[in-house]
Coordinates of C-alpha atoms in Angstrom, one line a residue:
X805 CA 84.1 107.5 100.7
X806 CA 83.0 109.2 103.6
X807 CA 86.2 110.5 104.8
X808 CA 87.2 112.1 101.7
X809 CA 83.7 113.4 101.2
X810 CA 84.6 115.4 104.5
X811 CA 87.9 116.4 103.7
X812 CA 86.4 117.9 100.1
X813 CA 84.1 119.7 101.9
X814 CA 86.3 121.3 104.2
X815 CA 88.1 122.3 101.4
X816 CA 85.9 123.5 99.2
X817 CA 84.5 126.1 102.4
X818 CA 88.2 126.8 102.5
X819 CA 88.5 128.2 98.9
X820 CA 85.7 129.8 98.7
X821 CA 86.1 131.7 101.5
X822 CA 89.3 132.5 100.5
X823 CA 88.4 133.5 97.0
X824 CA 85.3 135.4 97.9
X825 CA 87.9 137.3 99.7
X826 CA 90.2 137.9 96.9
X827 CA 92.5 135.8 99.0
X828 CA 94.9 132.8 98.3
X829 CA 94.4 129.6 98.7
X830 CA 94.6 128.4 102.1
X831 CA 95.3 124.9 101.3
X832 CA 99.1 123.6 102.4
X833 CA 100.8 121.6 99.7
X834 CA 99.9 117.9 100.1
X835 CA 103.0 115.9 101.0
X836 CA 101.7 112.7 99.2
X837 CA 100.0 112.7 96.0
X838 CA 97.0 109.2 95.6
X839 CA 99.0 108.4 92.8
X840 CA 102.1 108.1 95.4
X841 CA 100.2 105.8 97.6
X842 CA 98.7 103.6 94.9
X843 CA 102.7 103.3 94.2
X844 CA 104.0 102.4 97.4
X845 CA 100.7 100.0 97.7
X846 CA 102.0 98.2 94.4
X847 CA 105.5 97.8 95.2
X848 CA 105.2 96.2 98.8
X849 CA 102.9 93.9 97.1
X850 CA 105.7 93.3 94.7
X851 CA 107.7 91.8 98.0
X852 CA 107.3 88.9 100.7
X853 CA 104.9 91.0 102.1
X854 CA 101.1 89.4 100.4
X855 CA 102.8 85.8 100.8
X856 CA 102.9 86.6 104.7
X857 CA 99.5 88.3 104.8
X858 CA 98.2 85.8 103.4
X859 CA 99.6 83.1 105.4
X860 CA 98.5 85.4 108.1
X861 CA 94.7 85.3 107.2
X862 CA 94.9 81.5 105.9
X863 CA 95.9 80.7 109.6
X864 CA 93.6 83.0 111.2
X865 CA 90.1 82.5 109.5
X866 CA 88.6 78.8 108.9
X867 CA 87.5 79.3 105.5
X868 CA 85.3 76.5 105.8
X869 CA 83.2 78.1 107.9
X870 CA 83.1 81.1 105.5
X871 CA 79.2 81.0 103.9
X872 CA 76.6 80.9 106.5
X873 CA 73.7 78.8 105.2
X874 CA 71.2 81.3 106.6
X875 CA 67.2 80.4 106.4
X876 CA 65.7 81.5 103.0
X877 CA 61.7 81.8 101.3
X878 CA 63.7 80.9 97.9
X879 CA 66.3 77.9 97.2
X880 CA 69.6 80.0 96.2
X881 CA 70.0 80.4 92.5
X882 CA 72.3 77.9 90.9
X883 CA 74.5 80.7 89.4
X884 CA 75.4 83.4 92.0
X885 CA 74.4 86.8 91.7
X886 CA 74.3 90.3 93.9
X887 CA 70.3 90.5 93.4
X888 CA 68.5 91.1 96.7
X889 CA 66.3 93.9 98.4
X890 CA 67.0 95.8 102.3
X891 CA 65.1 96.3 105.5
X892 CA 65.4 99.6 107.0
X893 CA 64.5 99.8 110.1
X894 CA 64.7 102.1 113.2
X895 CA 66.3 101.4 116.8
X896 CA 64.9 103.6 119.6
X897 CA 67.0 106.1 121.0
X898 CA 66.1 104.4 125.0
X899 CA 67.6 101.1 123.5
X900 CA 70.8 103.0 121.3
X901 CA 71.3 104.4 125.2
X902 CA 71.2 101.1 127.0
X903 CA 73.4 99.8 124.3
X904 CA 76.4 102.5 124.3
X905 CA 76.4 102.2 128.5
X906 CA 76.6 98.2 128.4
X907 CA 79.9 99.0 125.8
X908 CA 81.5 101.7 127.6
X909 CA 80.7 99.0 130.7
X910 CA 82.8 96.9 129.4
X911 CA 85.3 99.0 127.4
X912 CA 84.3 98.4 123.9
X913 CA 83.0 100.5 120.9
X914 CA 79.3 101.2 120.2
X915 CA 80.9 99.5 116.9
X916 CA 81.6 96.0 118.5
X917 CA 78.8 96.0 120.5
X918 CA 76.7 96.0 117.6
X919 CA 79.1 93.4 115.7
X920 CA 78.6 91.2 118.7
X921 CA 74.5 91.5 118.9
X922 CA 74.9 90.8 115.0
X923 CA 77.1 88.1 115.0
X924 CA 74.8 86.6 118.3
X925 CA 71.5 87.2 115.5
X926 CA 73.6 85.3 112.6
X927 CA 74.6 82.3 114.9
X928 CA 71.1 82.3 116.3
X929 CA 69.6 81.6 112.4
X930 CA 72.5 79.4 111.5
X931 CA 74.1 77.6 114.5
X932 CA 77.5 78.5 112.8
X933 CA 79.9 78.7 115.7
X934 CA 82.1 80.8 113.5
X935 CA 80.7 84.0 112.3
X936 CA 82.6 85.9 109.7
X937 CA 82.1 89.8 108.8
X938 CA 83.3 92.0 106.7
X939 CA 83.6 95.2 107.9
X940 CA 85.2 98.1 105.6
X941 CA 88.3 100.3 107.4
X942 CA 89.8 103.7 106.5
X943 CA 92.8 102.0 105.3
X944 CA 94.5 105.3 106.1
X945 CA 98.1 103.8 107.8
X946 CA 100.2 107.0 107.3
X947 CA 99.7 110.2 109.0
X948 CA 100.2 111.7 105.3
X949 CA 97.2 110.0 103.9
X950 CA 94.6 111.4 106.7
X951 CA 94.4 114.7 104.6
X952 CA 93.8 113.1 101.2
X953 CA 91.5 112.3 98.7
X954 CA 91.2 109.0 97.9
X955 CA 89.5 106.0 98.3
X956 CA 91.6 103.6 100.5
X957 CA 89.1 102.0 102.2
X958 CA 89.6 98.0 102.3
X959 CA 87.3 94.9 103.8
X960 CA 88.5 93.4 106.8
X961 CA 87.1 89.8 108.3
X962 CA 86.2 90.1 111.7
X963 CA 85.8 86.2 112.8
X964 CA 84.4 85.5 115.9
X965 CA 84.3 81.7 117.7
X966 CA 81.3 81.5 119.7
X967 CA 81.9 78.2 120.8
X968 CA 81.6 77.2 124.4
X969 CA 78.2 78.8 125.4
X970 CA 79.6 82.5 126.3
X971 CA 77.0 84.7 128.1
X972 CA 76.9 88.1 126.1
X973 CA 79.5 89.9 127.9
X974 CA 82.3 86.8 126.9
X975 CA 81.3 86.9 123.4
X976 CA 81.8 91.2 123.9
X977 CA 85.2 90.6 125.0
X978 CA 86.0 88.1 121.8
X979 CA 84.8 90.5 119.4
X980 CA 86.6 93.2 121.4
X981 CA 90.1 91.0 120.4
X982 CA 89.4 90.2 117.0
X983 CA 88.2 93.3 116.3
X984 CA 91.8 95.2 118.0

């Protein structure tokens, strides 16, 4: 993942430096191993502890509103699979601008206020009042973890209700909530 791509190249620069210098490694001992964490991981979901986050995220997200029947040129297969193609595209740097000003406007991320133009382009194809993302986090919990290798990352659903008719800046301030 990207995180650990930066730390391996820190410390990679590190060593060689070092080495080229007939020096020691720089590195301080790691006070948690991966291994540790994929431990600790296991044994609190050993506990009450996926019963209540589950509960958690069964109360939180309407699962019925989970697929969004978006538009398609094709009927969808009858078996599901991950085939598809991408769009790349490029925003101009005058519109990025405008963009990160409305956020810091109104105290949110350049991150949610892309979520929320996203989530206003997904309800716009589906009339889904309910919009669902996934969105991947560090996953990095413990201050021990921020200097490891490892790929913790997990998927989090952001749900947003657009219900009601909110202007641009109310739907902003949902995602801002779900998204904290």
């Amino acid at each position: 993942d990207g995180w650990s791509m930066g730390i391996l190249s820190r410390e990679l620069l590190a060593l060689y430096k070092a080495y080229s210098n007939n020096q020691p490694s720089p590195l301080l001992p790691l006070q948690l191993q991966y291994g540790d964490f994929s431990k600790w991981q296991n044994d609190k979901l050993q506990t009450d502890y996926l019963k209540k986050h589950l509960d958690y995220w069964k109360q939180k997200l309407d699962l019925d509103a989970s697929v969004l029947e978006l538009p398609n040129d094709h009927p969808r297969p009858a078996k599901f699979t991950f085939d598809g193609s991408s769009f790349s595209f490029t925003i101009k740097i005058a519109l990025v601008k405008k963009m990160k000003a409305l956020g810091a406007k109104n105290d949110v991320t350049f991150f949610m206020t892309l979520l929320s133009l996203f989530k206003v382009l997904l309800y716009r194809y589906t009339g889904n009042e309910k919009i669902s993302v996934g969105s991947p986090i560090a996953n990095r919990t413990r201050a021990q973890t921020e200097s490891l290798i490892g790929f913790f990352v997990n998927t989090l659903v952001l749900q947003t209700d657009i219900s009601g008719d909110p202007s641009f800046l109310e739907l902003l301030q949902r995602v801002k909530k779900t998204t904290l």
